[in-house]
Amino acid sequence: MVRITLMDGSVRVVEQGTTLGALAANISRGLAKAAIAGKVDGELKDLSYPLKADADVEIMTIESEGGLEVLRHSISHLLAQAVQNLYPGTKLGIGPAIANGFYYDFDSEHVFTPEDLGTIAAEMARLAKENYAYQRREVSRAEALAFFGERGEEYKVELIEDLPEGVAISMYTQGNFTDLCAGPHIPSTGFAKAFKLLNLAGAYWRGSEKNKMLQRIYGTAFAKAADLDDYLFKLEEAKRRDHRKLGLELDLFSLHDEGPGFPFFHPKGMILRNTLEDFWRVEHRRRGYQEIKTPIILNRKLWEQSGHWDHYKENMYFTQIDDDDYAVKPMNCPGGMIVYKTKLRSYRDLPLRVGELGLVHRHELSGALHGLLRVRNFTQDDAHIFMLPSQIKDEIIGVIELVDYFYHVFGFEYHVELSTRPEDSMGSDEAWDMATRALEEALQAKGMDYKINPGDGAFYGPKIDFHLRDCLGRTWQCGTIQLDFQMPEKFDLTYIGEDGQKHRPVMIHRVVYGSIERFIALLIEQYAGAFPVWLAPIQVRILPISERHEEYAKALVSQFNELDIRAEVDERREKIGYKIREAQTEKIPFTLVVGDQETETESVAVRRYGQANSGEKIAFKDFVALIQEEIRRKS
RNA sequence: GCCGAUGUGGCUCAGAGGUAGAGCAGCUCACUCGUAAUGAGCAGGUCGUCAGUUCGAUUCUGACCAUCGGCUCCA
């Protein structure tokens, strides 16, 4: 007999060899039905796993988060089975569960088309109905190599060869299909009830562009059909928030063949930009930042000195002036270095916080361009902080707090990553260690959760990245803090210390928005285009009922203008319903209807965006107070 | 850059080997109107670009460009 401790702390004594499935049945009939896998002493196991010794056990149901992952992973095997049935000779890559579903990579003679997805899904449904059991078998390395080698599964062979010594190698078989897999899996294919194949993509084997490109099929799966429908509906909803669609509809910006990756900002988009920049300037001035502007094109020698020529050339654009080589700046820092060096600095000047809204150009691969989220020129809300080594931690904490404050104002949730030394980089290991440790300590001092991103730092230093989410759940790096011991060295930056001697300052590169363009894209999606009043390109639209109310409407507009409130009149000879509809379509926060009653009483009938059946009449001066308060609160 | 898909008036989309349509938007006219579309009329496209096949191509083929979904890369 073995003693099993369950999640709730209760203990069951069962016969040795009892399977997890039998244990679940022993606990309750409901659990037996919902169970798909389990955890034994924290390790994921199939329901068929026999309990050999005393253990802590958790039975996982299909509804639980871990359970959903098991289900999705199992359905990726089902996908592979269907594909190999339909397209014999297809070789298998990998097929994991991912955040919202799963994928499987294939190497096939057949080029999959979107139409094939329906055929494959039908085959999957057929296989699910057959209700094959997922049977686990542990094998020796030699046996596994022989099995997959015989079948020409070169990718599986490569995976097996890379498995560490001593690890158990297992294979799962359902019907005529066997895959190399650690498991666990659902008991049988019949559990796959609600799944959908979503799209096709190319993906390099093991994520390296040096390898062959495989064909990846993405899909998703849920415990029940209602959950799947719900998810598919949310995907559709998300498309409505897409900043590329809303940017066009709301007339904020446009992209053209004449400048791929070089966005054009329209008047309304400029209001957004300028509002964000104004806010940025106010908040930075308050925190002791100064502002500079450095040139966009600078001499080749500068880029050689900074190390960009050696480490960043592929991403840069070049030009010639009077037979000399110049580069268009991909970063603002070298310009900032030059400004620092324009005079002798004292330790009393430090920390020196110097900001720059700088337009940088970077050559991104054509296939990577994406609306305003990935472009080839963008404005960084950059700043370089020059400081004493003793000021590092406090300065980093100051930036972390600043970023947190900004994102909070816009209602963004974010996650943080710490990126360490990349392969192509400069400087000593000691300097990198010191810098990485300083960033880590600051994060710990703030009690922040963070993920480590090995080898993803800038070529001159490690960094803390702040990631925001787009409407489809993809995350984008926005804010970043990069600690740099290299540039001060390269440019021989100095300050005069208390001892009257020259010393080397340390510097931070940091951005809060990251890229104004990217931040605007995420804002559009965050608010679904319905901006809070302080950001809205048009804050108030006045709709006169008829021609005789136009004069009053115009008088209101000039009063709003006096107060820096962005207002306009819709003077078209249209019915009020038509004008209301249009103002709502344009997501204008406040629509004011003015007719005889309002004209006579110096009032306005207020309709807020998204609120039907309103039209509350209030005095004009009361409305002004209301909107001013809302602008002030940035809500 | 790589894999796949797409590319028709400002926008959303239909269409066929014989030289293009709809709705919305725009313009004109009428209606002067109280909270999500008043009616009528007009105008607007060398069908992404460049080659090729053909008596003839926007429709077939190829190359290129751009966009979309990924991979890679990064703010």
XYZ file of C-alpha atoms (C1' of nucleotides) in Angstrom:
710
model
C 0.000 0.000 0.000
C 1.133 3.585 -0.645
C 0.126 6.827 1.071
C -1.058 9.511 -1.336
C -1.336 13.107 -0.171
C -3.806 15.104 -2.259
C -3.890 18.822 -2.997
C -6.311 19.557 -0.172
C -3.977 17.859 2.288
C -6.127 14.760 2.684
C -4.437 11.372 2.549
C -5.553 8.250 0.706
C -4.024 4.856 1.106
C -4.175 2.838 -2.090
C -2.634 -0.333 -3.382
C 0.807 -0.066 -4.888
C 0.520 0.138 -8.658
C -2.786 2.004 -8.626
C -2.843 4.340 -11.642
C -3.553 8.030 -11.420
C -6.742 7.419 -13.383
C -7.922 4.845 -10.877
C -7.040 7.212 -8.059
C -9.159 9.940 -9.638
C -12.053 7.493 -9.938
C -11.545 6.585 -6.307
C -11.842 10.263 -5.309
C -15.017 11.055 -7.250
C -16.854 10.131 -10.404
C -16.834 13.723 -11.584
C -13.081 13.937 -11.229
C -12.617 10.635 -13.043
C -14.516 12.068 -15.992
C -12.714 15.411 -16.091
C -9.222 14.121 -15.336
C -6.688 14.074 -18.173
C -3.315 13.939 -16.439
C -1.703 14.409 -13.070
C 1.300 15.628 -11.138
C 3.191 13.235 -8.917
C 5.574 15.047 -6.575
C 5.373 17.959 -8.965
C 6.160 15.925 -12.079
C 3.649 15.699 -14.904
C 2.405 12.153 -15.500
C -0.195 10.362 -17.603
C -3.326 8.996 -15.973
C -1.965 5.538 -16.757
C 1.035 6.188 -14.495
C 1.135 3.608 -11.662
C 1.814 4.931 -8.168
C 4.774 2.990 -6.827
C 5.559 4.889 -3.645
C 4.168 7.444 -1.202
C 3.676 10.723 -3.029
C 1.973 14.115 -3.283
C -0.503 13.920 -6.111
C -2.502 16.495 -8.044
C -5.103 15.332 -10.535
C -5.333 17.749 -13.457
C -8.618 18.306 -15.234
C -9.045 19.473 -18.798
C -10.248 22.837 -17.495
C -7.123 23.616 -15.504
C -4.350 25.666 -17.070
C -1.882 22.809 -17.035
C -4.609 20.510 -18.307
C -5.274 22.733 -21.286
C -1.583 22.620 -22.113
C -1.616 18.820 -22.025
C -4.691 18.797 -24.253
C -3.123 21.177 -26.784
C 0.111 19.296 -26.865
C -1.791 16.060 -27.435
C -3.769 17.644 -30.251
C -0.530 18.716 -31.909
C 0.273 14.980 -32.084
C -3.142 14.427 -33.599
C -2.317 17.089 -36.199
C 0.953 15.318 -37.010
C -0.861 11.994 -37.332
C -3.422 13.487 -39.714
C -0.718 15.170 -41.806
C 1.304 11.961 -42.116
C -1.831 10.031 -43.082
C -2.726 12.546 -45.772
C 0.785 13.383 -46.971
C 2.963 10.288 -46.560
C 6.652 11.003 -46.363
C 6.211 14.199 -44.375
C 8.931 14.479 -41.748
C 8.223 15.785 -38.281
C 9.829 18.755 -36.557
C 8.502 19.703 -33.147
C 4.942 20.245 -31.974
C 4.596 22.016 -28.646
C 1.711 23.724 -26.869
C 2.093 27.523 -26.860
C 0.339 30.404 -25.108
C -2.957 30.238 -26.996
C -2.775 26.902 -28.727
C -0.184 24.729 -30.369
C 1.770 24.218 -33.570
C 3.599 21.463 -35.390
C 6.503 21.925 -37.819
C 6.677 19.713 -40.902
C 9.165 19.075 -43.657
C 7.013 17.980 -46.578
C 7.239 17.703 -50.341
C 3.680 18.940 -50.343
C 3.292 22.687 -49.894
C 0.383 23.238 -47.533
C -2.317 25.664 -48.613
C -5.044 27.253 -46.515
C -7.518 24.861 -48.162
C -5.514 21.905 -46.853
C -6.238 23.018 -43.292
C -9.883 21.987 -43.705
C -8.877 18.588 -45.062
C -6.375 18.062 -42.266
C -8.865 19.151 -39.605
C -11.413 16.681 -40.985
C -8.851 13.887 -40.759
C -8.059 14.953 -37.200
C -11.739 14.805 -36.314
C -11.938 11.318 -37.785
C -8.918 10.163 -35.768
C -10.353 11.760 -32.621
C -13.535 9.781 -33.143
C -11.548 6.538 -33.386
C -10.561 7.329 -29.803
C -7.050 5.860 -29.937
C -5.264 5.644 -26.597
C -2.023 7.631 -26.197
C 0.308 4.807 -25.183
C 3.587 5.621 -23.512
C 6.664 3.478 -23.929
C 10.088 4.136 -22.476
C 12.900 3.066 -24.729
C 16.685 3.048 -24.798
C 18.511 5.692 -26.774
C 19.608 3.065 -29.313
C 16.068 1.845 -29.748
C 14.734 5.367 -30.223
C 17.449 6.193 -32.759
C 16.743 2.984 -34.640
C 13.003 3.577 -34.667
C 13.129 7.128 -36.008
C 16.218 6.476 -38.124
C 14.407 3.715 -40.022
C 11.547 6.052 -40.749
C 13.812 8.789 -42.050
C 12.758 11.154 -39.257
C 16.019 13.060 -39.356
C 14.806 15.863 -37.089
C 13.706 13.451 -34.391
C 17.053 11.692 -34.629
C 18.778 15.032 -34.133
C 16.613 15.710 -31.078
C 17.380 12.303 -29.571
C 21.098 12.779 -30.148
C 20.922 16.035 -28.240
C 19.057 14.592 -25.259
C 21.241 14.625 -22.143
C 22.653 11.379 -20.786
C 20.541 9.535 -18.283
C 17.226 11.105 -19.206
C 14.316 8.731 -19.810
C 13.395 8.626 -23.502
C 9.744 8.004 -24.176
C 7.584 7.541 -27.232
C 3.841 7.935 -27.486
C 1.727 5.917 -29.852
C -1.843 6.607 -30.881
C -3.154 4.254 -33.582
C -0.698 4.161 -36.478
C 1.290 7.155 -35.247
C 4.274 7.298 -32.917
C 6.116 10.400 -31.788
C 9.105 11.091 -29.605
C 7.697 12.894 -26.582
C 8.208 13.396 -22.863
C 4.464 13.636 -22.313
C 2.151 13.600 -20.558
C -0.854 13.237 -22.809
C -4.594 12.952 -22.617
C -5.730 9.343 -22.211
C -7.121 9.064 -25.751
C -7.762 11.052 -28.899
C -11.457 11.208 -28.071
C -10.714 14.046 -25.640
C -9.967 16.295 -28.622
C -13.388 17.817 -29.128
C -12.866 21.531 -29.663
C -9.941 22.497 -31.861
C -9.263 24.607 -34.931
C -6.326 24.960 -37.290
C -5.628 28.652 -37.673
C -2.767 29.453 -39.996
C 0.317 28.434 -41.874
C 3.781 29.859 -41.533
C 7.373 29.162 -42.393
C 9.677 28.518 -39.468
C 13.370 27.703 -39.424
C 14.290 24.357 -37.877
C 15.402 25.131 -34.318
C 14.784 28.815 -34.947
C 18.014 29.408 -36.824
C 18.059 30.987 -40.254
C 21.033 28.773 -41.066
C 18.722 25.760 -41.014
C 16.073 24.584 -43.416
C 12.722 26.304 -43.299
C 9.906 24.007 -42.276
C 6.183 24.494 -42.692
C 4.415 25.298 -39.447
C 0.715 24.777 -38.861
C -0.779 26.736 -35.969
C -3.961 25.733 -34.210
C -5.781 26.136 -30.964
C -7.856 23.878 -28.760
C -10.086 24.153 -25.742
C -11.867 21.845 -23.338
C -15.224 22.533 -24.910
C -16.697 24.055 -28.057
C -18.090 27.078 -26.198
C -14.579 28.050 -25.036
C -13.234 27.705 -28.562
C -16.027 29.853 -30.000
C -15.379 32.390 -27.300
C -11.704 32.530 -28.204
C -12.392 32.821 -31.947
C -14.827 35.630 -31.247
C -12.182 37.439 -29.212
C -9.761 37.118 -32.110
C -12.308 38.803 -34.366
C -12.820 41.539 -31.769
C -9.086 42.061 -31.597
C -8.935 42.659 -35.347
C -11.297 45.556 -34.853
C -8.730 47.149 -32.551
C -5.834 46.692 -34.931
C -3.935 49.980 -35.065
C -3.413 49.659 -38.826
C -7.159 49.501 -39.427
C -8.011 52.195 -36.882
C -5.129 54.392 -37.997
C -6.652 54.510 -41.450
C -10.244 54.919 -40.288
C -9.402 57.634 -37.784
C -7.053 59.341 -40.259
C -4.055 59.228 -37.921
C -1.262 58.014 -40.192
C -0.590 56.152 -43.415
C 2.031 53.922 -44.982
C 2.976 53.918 -48.644
C 4.928 51.941 -51.173
C 7.091 55.003 -51.670
C 8.505 54.547 -48.183
C 8.099 51.066 -46.760
C 8.524 51.268 -42.999
C 8.569 55.081 -43.084
C 5.221 56.207 -41.690
C 3.391 59.407 -42.682
C 1.631 61.178 -39.828
C -1.598 63.023 -40.576
C -2.865 66.060 -38.652
C -4.808 63.962 -36.145
C -1.905 61.614 -35.626
C 0.313 64.627 -35.019
C -1.961 65.788 -32.225
C -1.464 62.434 -30.531
C 2.291 62.617 -30.993
C 2.564 66.171 -29.801
C 0.388 65.495 -26.775
C 2.584 62.553 -25.831
C 5.704 64.652 -26.312
C 4.322 67.562 -24.283
C 3.496 65.214 -21.438
C 6.952 63.680 -21.725
C 8.694 67.072 -21.553
C 6.748 68.159 -18.483
C 7.427 64.945 -16.600
C 11.102 64.892 -17.508
C 11.715 68.521 -16.613
C 10.229 67.757 -13.213
C 12.725 64.957 -12.759
C 15.769 67.008 -13.570
C 16.207 66.181 -17.243
C 17.498 68.642 -19.837
C 16.711 68.330 -23.525
C 18.991 68.379 -26.553
C 18.697 67.681 -30.294
C 21.513 66.093 -32.253
C 21.890 65.673 -36.045
C 20.471 62.778 -38.013
C 23.483 62.353 -40.299
C 26.967 62.143 -38.828
C 30.426 61.280 -40.089
C 31.606 57.719 -40.439
C 34.480 58.336 -38.002
C 32.013 58.886 -35.182
C 30.334 55.534 -35.846
C 33.662 53.797 -35.967
C 34.554 55.333 -32.634
C 31.271 54.324 -31.029
C 31.514 50.729 -32.234
C 28.342 50.946 -34.334
C 30.411 50.509 -37.479
C 31.628 47.133 -36.216
C 28.538 45.934 -34.426
C 25.520 47.553 -36.021
C 26.404 48.143 -39.665
C 23.770 45.783 -41.119
C 21.060 47.941 -39.592
C 22.398 51.291 -40.761
C 21.888 53.533 -43.792
C 24.785 55.341 -45.379
C 25.374 58.351 -47.552
C 28.201 60.503 -48.872
C 28.793 64.204 -48.478
C 31.669 65.835 -50.379
C 33.278 62.409 -50.879
C 33.210 61.648 -47.160
C 31.248 58.701 -45.734
C 28.379 59.516 -43.440
C 25.739 57.386 -41.692
C 22.149 58.108 -40.779
C 21.925 57.619 -37.030
C 20.408 54.358 -35.781
C 20.867 55.545 -32.181
C 21.214 58.888 -30.473
C 24.032 58.097 -28.095
C 27.078 59.167 -30.137
C 25.526 62.609 -30.607
C 24.926 62.731 -26.870
C 28.588 61.899 -26.255
C 29.667 64.851 -28.351
C 27.426 67.200 -26.389
C 28.789 65.874 -23.083
C 32.295 66.610 -24.228
C 31.581 70.235 -25.159
C 32.709 71.313 -21.723
C 34.535 70.175 -18.656
C 32.203 68.394 -16.251
C 32.453 68.368 -12.474
C 31.325 65.620 -10.126
C 28.925 68.273 -8.847
C 27.139 68.201 -12.256
C 26.393 64.496 -11.932
C 24.054 62.839 -12.395
C 23.525 64.668 -15.665
C 20.245 63.655 -17.272
C 20.086 64.620 -20.941
C 17.021 63.784 -23.001
C 16.502 63.786 -26.739
C 13.452 63.037 -28.839
C 15.614 61.695 -31.614
C 14.592 60.357 -34.999
C 16.575 57.209 -35.728
C 16.667 55.056 -38.864
C 17.314 51.340 -38.779
C 17.267 48.920 -41.649
C 14.761 46.266 -40.648
C 14.241 43.188 -42.814
C 11.383 43.780 -45.235
C 9.452 40.828 -43.848
C 9.608 42.235 -40.331
C 7.819 45.532 -41.018
C 4.490 45.825 -39.256
C 2.324 48.960 -39.206
C 3.708 51.398 -36.645
C 4.944 48.570 -34.448
C 7.990 47.789 -36.522
C 9.189 50.576 -38.808
C 12.430 51.769 -40.332
C 12.404 55.198 -38.797
C 11.103 56.111 -35.405
C 11.442 58.682 -32.683
C 13.040 57.471 -29.502
C 12.254 59.365 -26.314
C 15.870 58.874 -25.436
C 17.937 60.111 -22.535
C 21.478 59.534 -21.414
C 22.305 59.766 -17.770
C 25.960 60.389 -16.929
C 26.816 59.578 -13.338
C 29.214 58.497 -10.651
C 29.468 54.758 -10.075
C 27.892 55.343 -6.658
C 24.773 56.782 -8.299
C 24.028 53.837 -10.568
C 21.454 52.061 -8.468
C 19.448 55.148 -7.547
C 19.388 56.351 -11.125
C 18.181 52.990 -12.413
C 15.488 52.918 -9.759
C 14.476 56.444 -10.764
C 14.011 55.325 -14.358
C 12.084 52.202 -13.340
C 9.719 54.409 -11.340
C 9.357 56.854 -14.219
C 8.462 54.078 -16.665
C 6.000 52.596 -14.208
C 4.375 56.011 -13.734
C 3.989 56.559 -17.484
C 2.537 53.121 -18.198
C 0.146 53.506 -15.296
C -1.217 56.757 -16.767
C -2.111 54.885 -19.971
C -3.427 51.834 -18.155
C -0.840 49.494 -19.608
C 0.188 46.290 -17.946
C 3.729 45.260 -18.683
C 6.364 42.689 -17.960
C 10.065 43.122 -17.516
C 13.015 41.259 -18.992
C 16.690 41.461 -18.175
C 18.874 40.880 -21.233
C 22.461 39.770 -20.815
C 25.616 39.883 -22.938
C 25.175 38.975 -26.623
C 27.820 37.229 -28.703
C 28.635 40.235 -30.846
C 29.530 42.776 -28.179
C 32.395 44.814 -26.791
C 34.005 45.313 -23.389
C 35.434 43.129 -20.646
C 33.580 40.382 -18.831
C 34.151 42.236 -15.543
C 32.408 45.360 -16.831
C 29.506 43.285 -18.141
C 29.165 41.415 -14.858
C 29.179 44.637 -12.900
C 26.605 46.242 -15.167
C 24.336 43.199 -15.164
C 24.517 42.960 -11.404
C 23.638 46.637 -11.013
C 20.492 46.197 -13.132
C 19.539 43.081 -11.235
C 19.989 44.784 -7.877
C 17.809 47.701 -8.908
C 15.052 45.320 -10.026
C 15.290 43.413 -6.766
C 15.267 46.636 -4.768
C 11.969 47.492 -6.483
C 10.705 43.975 -5.830
C 9.930 43.499 -9.521
C 9.374 40.169 -11.216
C 11.507 39.741 -14.288
C 12.519 37.180 -16.814
C 16.113 36.712 -17.930
C 16.775 36.930 -21.640
C 20.240 35.468 -22.152
C 22.364 37.010 -24.876
C 19.804 39.622 -25.849
C 21.539 42.748 -24.558
C 22.785 45.691 -26.636
C 26.325 45.369 -27.985
C 27.563 47.902 -25.412
C 25.725 46.727 -22.310
C 22.999 44.675 -20.609
C 19.471 46.044 -20.438
C 16.154 45.964 -18.661
C 13.277 45.868 -21.158
C 9.648 46.752 -20.549
C 7.205 44.855 -22.755
C 3.642 45.847 -23.641
C 0.988 43.720 -25.275
C -0.806 44.374 -28.582
C -4.419 43.496 -29.383
C -3.467 39.965 -30.413
C -1.457 39.326 -27.282
C 1.920 39.718 -28.960
C 4.357 41.619 -26.767
C 6.513 44.528 -27.914
C 9.501 46.038 -26.237
C 8.912 49.678 -25.373
C 10.832 51.056 -22.427
C 14.415 49.992 -21.925
C 17.234 50.836 -19.536
C 20.743 50.027 -20.707
C 23.791 50.360 -18.563
C 26.909 51.215 -20.515
C 30.554 51.244 -19.457
C 31.774 51.165 -23.070
C 30.746 54.471 -24.625
C 32.314 56.623 -21.902
C 35.515 54.683 -22.520
C 35.331 54.901 -26.331
C 34.701 58.634 -26.205
C 37.030 59.256 -23.305
C 34.351 60.971 -21.227
C 35.602 62.446 -17.988
C 34.530 64.509 -15.029
C 36.654 66.241 -12.434
C 36.270 64.519 -9.065
C 36.509 65.884 -5.539
C 40.216 65.070 -5.696
C 40.714 67.355 -8.681
C 41.569 64.394 -10.893
C 39.832 63.206 -14.061
C 37.487 60.250 -13.648
C 35.349 58.161 -15.979
C 31.577 58.583 -15.636
C 29.155 55.685 -16.084
C 26.172 56.119 -18.329
C 22.651 54.815 -18.840
C 20.726 54.856 -22.109
C 17.019 54.786 -21.459
C 13.680 55.271 -23.177
C 10.195 55.325 -21.665
C 7.828 55.243 -24.634
C 10.581 53.448 -26.504
C 9.429 54.587 -29.887
C 6.700 57.210 -30.130
C 5.400 55.376 -33.217
C 5.219 52.005 -31.512
C 3.724 53.520 -28.393
C 1.003 55.221 -30.446
C 0.211 51.893 -32.122
C -0.218 50.246 -28.751
C -2.267 53.181 -27.446
C -4.632 52.904 -30.413
C -5.149 49.224 -29.621
C -5.343 49.778 -25.872
C -8.172 52.294 -26.263
C -9.615 50.701 -29.422
C -9.290 54.158 -30.988
C -11.541 55.807 -28.372
C -8.883 57.961 -26.756
C -9.327 59.592 -23.376
C -10.127 63.290 -23.763
C -6.604 64.567 -23.111
C -5.275 62.536 -26.070
C -8.245 62.721 -28.434
C -7.367 64.577 -31.654
C -10.826 66.188 -31.600
C -12.130 66.565 -28.087
C -15.465 68.201 -28.814
C -17.663 68.330 -31.889
C -20.566 70.737 -31.936
C -23.620 69.830 -33.982
C -26.012 72.675 -34.769
C -29.552 71.448 -35.359
C -30.083 73.865 -38.223
C -28.501 76.773 -39.987
C -29.743 79.326 -37.508
C -27.733 77.686 -34.712
C -24.415 77.870 -36.510
C -23.499 81.244 -35.146
C -23.889 80.013 -31.565
C -21.902 76.865 -32.397
C -19.052 78.927 -33.821
C -19.037 81.176 -30.792
C -18.622 78.096 -28.623
C -15.716 76.869 -30.748
C -13.846 80.122 -30.348
C -14.329 79.949 -26.594
C -13.008 76.365 -26.575
C -10.022 77.472 -28.632
C -9.261 80.154 -26.078
C -9.161 77.402 -23.453
C -6.954 75.086 -25.556
C -9.766 72.626 -25.981
C -9.808 71.043 -29.435
C -13.307 71.661 -30.797
C -14.984 71.967 -34.198
C -18.432 72.455 -35.722
C -20.149 70.068 -38.116
C -21.774 72.631 -40.383
C -23.100 70.275 -42.999
C -26.824 70.510 -43.760
C -27.542 67.027 -42.518
C -30.005 65.598 -40.076
C -28.839 65.506 -36.496
C -28.965 61.709 -36.431
C -26.545 61.593 -39.332
C -24.070 63.929 -37.668
C -24.314 62.057 -34.368
C -23.606 58.813 -36.104
C -20.546 60.220 -37.760
C -19.189 61.750 -34.549
C -19.593 58.353 -32.867
C -17.895 56.580 -35.745
C -14.971 58.943 -35.327
C -14.952 58.146 -31.601
C -15.012 61.787 -30.542
C -15.260 61.936 -26.731
C -17.883 64.725 -26.533
C -20.607 65.625 -28.985
C -22.563 68.788 -28.198
C -25.937 69.275 -29.859
C -27.127 72.877 -29.988
C -30.582 73.978 -31.071
C -33.095 76.626 -30.047
C -33.180 75.620 -26.396
C -29.396 75.636 -25.962
C -28.914 78.863 -27.886
C -31.399 80.653 -25.656
C -29.916 79.390 -22.380
C -26.159 79.364 -23.130
C -26.160 75.612 -22.666
C -25.197 72.473 -24.561
C -26.744 68.996 -24.878
C -23.875 66.638 -24.063
C -23.434 63.221 -25.551
C -20.429 61.207 -24.533
C -18.806 58.711 -26.859
C -20.335 55.271 -26.584
C -23.238 56.292 -24.410
C -26.574 55.968 -26.158
C -29.735 57.856 -25.248
C -27.889 60.677 -23.590
C -28.278 64.330 -24.422
C -28.201 65.859 -21.021
C -28.488 69.635 -21.143
C -25.994 71.549 -19.049
C -24.764 75.122 -18.920
C -21.803 75.771 -21.220
C -19.593 76.877 -18.336
C -20.388 73.696 -16.430
C -19.400 71.640 -19.437
C -16.101 73.519 -19.667
C -15.379 72.747 -16.013
C -16.221 69.103 -16.569
C -14.018 68.615 -19.612
C -11.132 70.586 -18.128
C -11.179 68.382 -15.070
C -11.182 65.287 -17.236
C -8.271 66.553 -19.325
C -6.356 67.381 -16.159
C -6.960 63.902 -14.730
C -5.927 62.281 -18.031
C -8.777 59.828 -17.644
C 16.201 38.203 -45.859
C 13.270 33.252 -45.643
C 8.191 30.324 -46.098
C 3.068 30.931 -47.483
C -1.023 34.096 -48.934
C -2.864 38.641 -51.009
C -2.740 43.201 -54.382
C -9.502 45.768 -58.792
C -11.828 53.668 -57.969
C -10.486 57.334 -51.157
C -12.542 52.713 -48.127
C -14.870 47.556 -48.106
C -15.404 44.030 -51.763
C -17.697 41.373 -56.496
C -16.126 39.870 -61.487
C -14.600 37.309 -66.396
C -9.296 35.544 -72.059
C -12.489 40.272 -75.788
C -10.672 46.048 -73.314
C -14.680 46.633 -65.571
C -19.107 46.604 -61.491
C -21.691 47.287 -56.130
C -22.052 49.653 -51.321
C -19.904 53.531 -48.417
C -17.178 58.110 -48.984
C -16.903 62.617 -52.653
C -19.534 66.407 -55.735
C -24.494 68.753 -57.368
C -29.659 69.614 -56.360
C -33.953 69.312 -53.162
C -35.387 68.758 -47.851
C -33.956 73.187 -42.432
C -34.382 68.591 -39.759
C -33.595 67.270 -31.692
C -29.553 62.165 -30.579
C -26.292 56.182 -34.910
C -27.353 56.632 -42.130
C -33.327 61.901 -46.155
C -33.951 61.402 -51.418
C -32.401 62.064 -56.532
C -28.497 62.773 -59.865
C -23.173 63.177 -61.250
C -18.238 62.058 -61.226
C -14.294 58.688 -60.141
C -10.230 52.928 -62.027
C -4.040 52.554 -67.929
C -7.533 46.178 -62.369
C 0.502 46.792 -57.844
C 4.913 47.315 -61.632
C 7.610 45.282 -65.742
C 8.207 41.479 -69.222
C 6.192 37.055 -71.891
C 2.145 33.841 -74.240
C -2.065 35.417 -77.447
C -5.338 38.392 -82.995
C -6.436 40.396 -78.046
C -4.767 40.128 -71.056
C -6.676 43.516 -65.836
C -8.061 37.921 -66.238
C -2.776 32.833 -68.200
C 2.978 32.572 -67.173
C 7.486 34.750 -65.047
C 10.264 38.438 -62.436
C 10.005 42.471 -59.242
C 7.485 45.777 -55.533
C 4.228 46.288 -51.435
C 0.942 44.319 -47.787
C -0.798 40.232 -44.438
C 0.445 35.645 -41.132
C 4.805 33.542 -39.215
C 10.389 32.624 -38.794
C 14.651 35.621 -37.966
C 15.716 40.438 -35.907
C 14.624 44.485 -32.646
C 12.393 50.437 -30.044
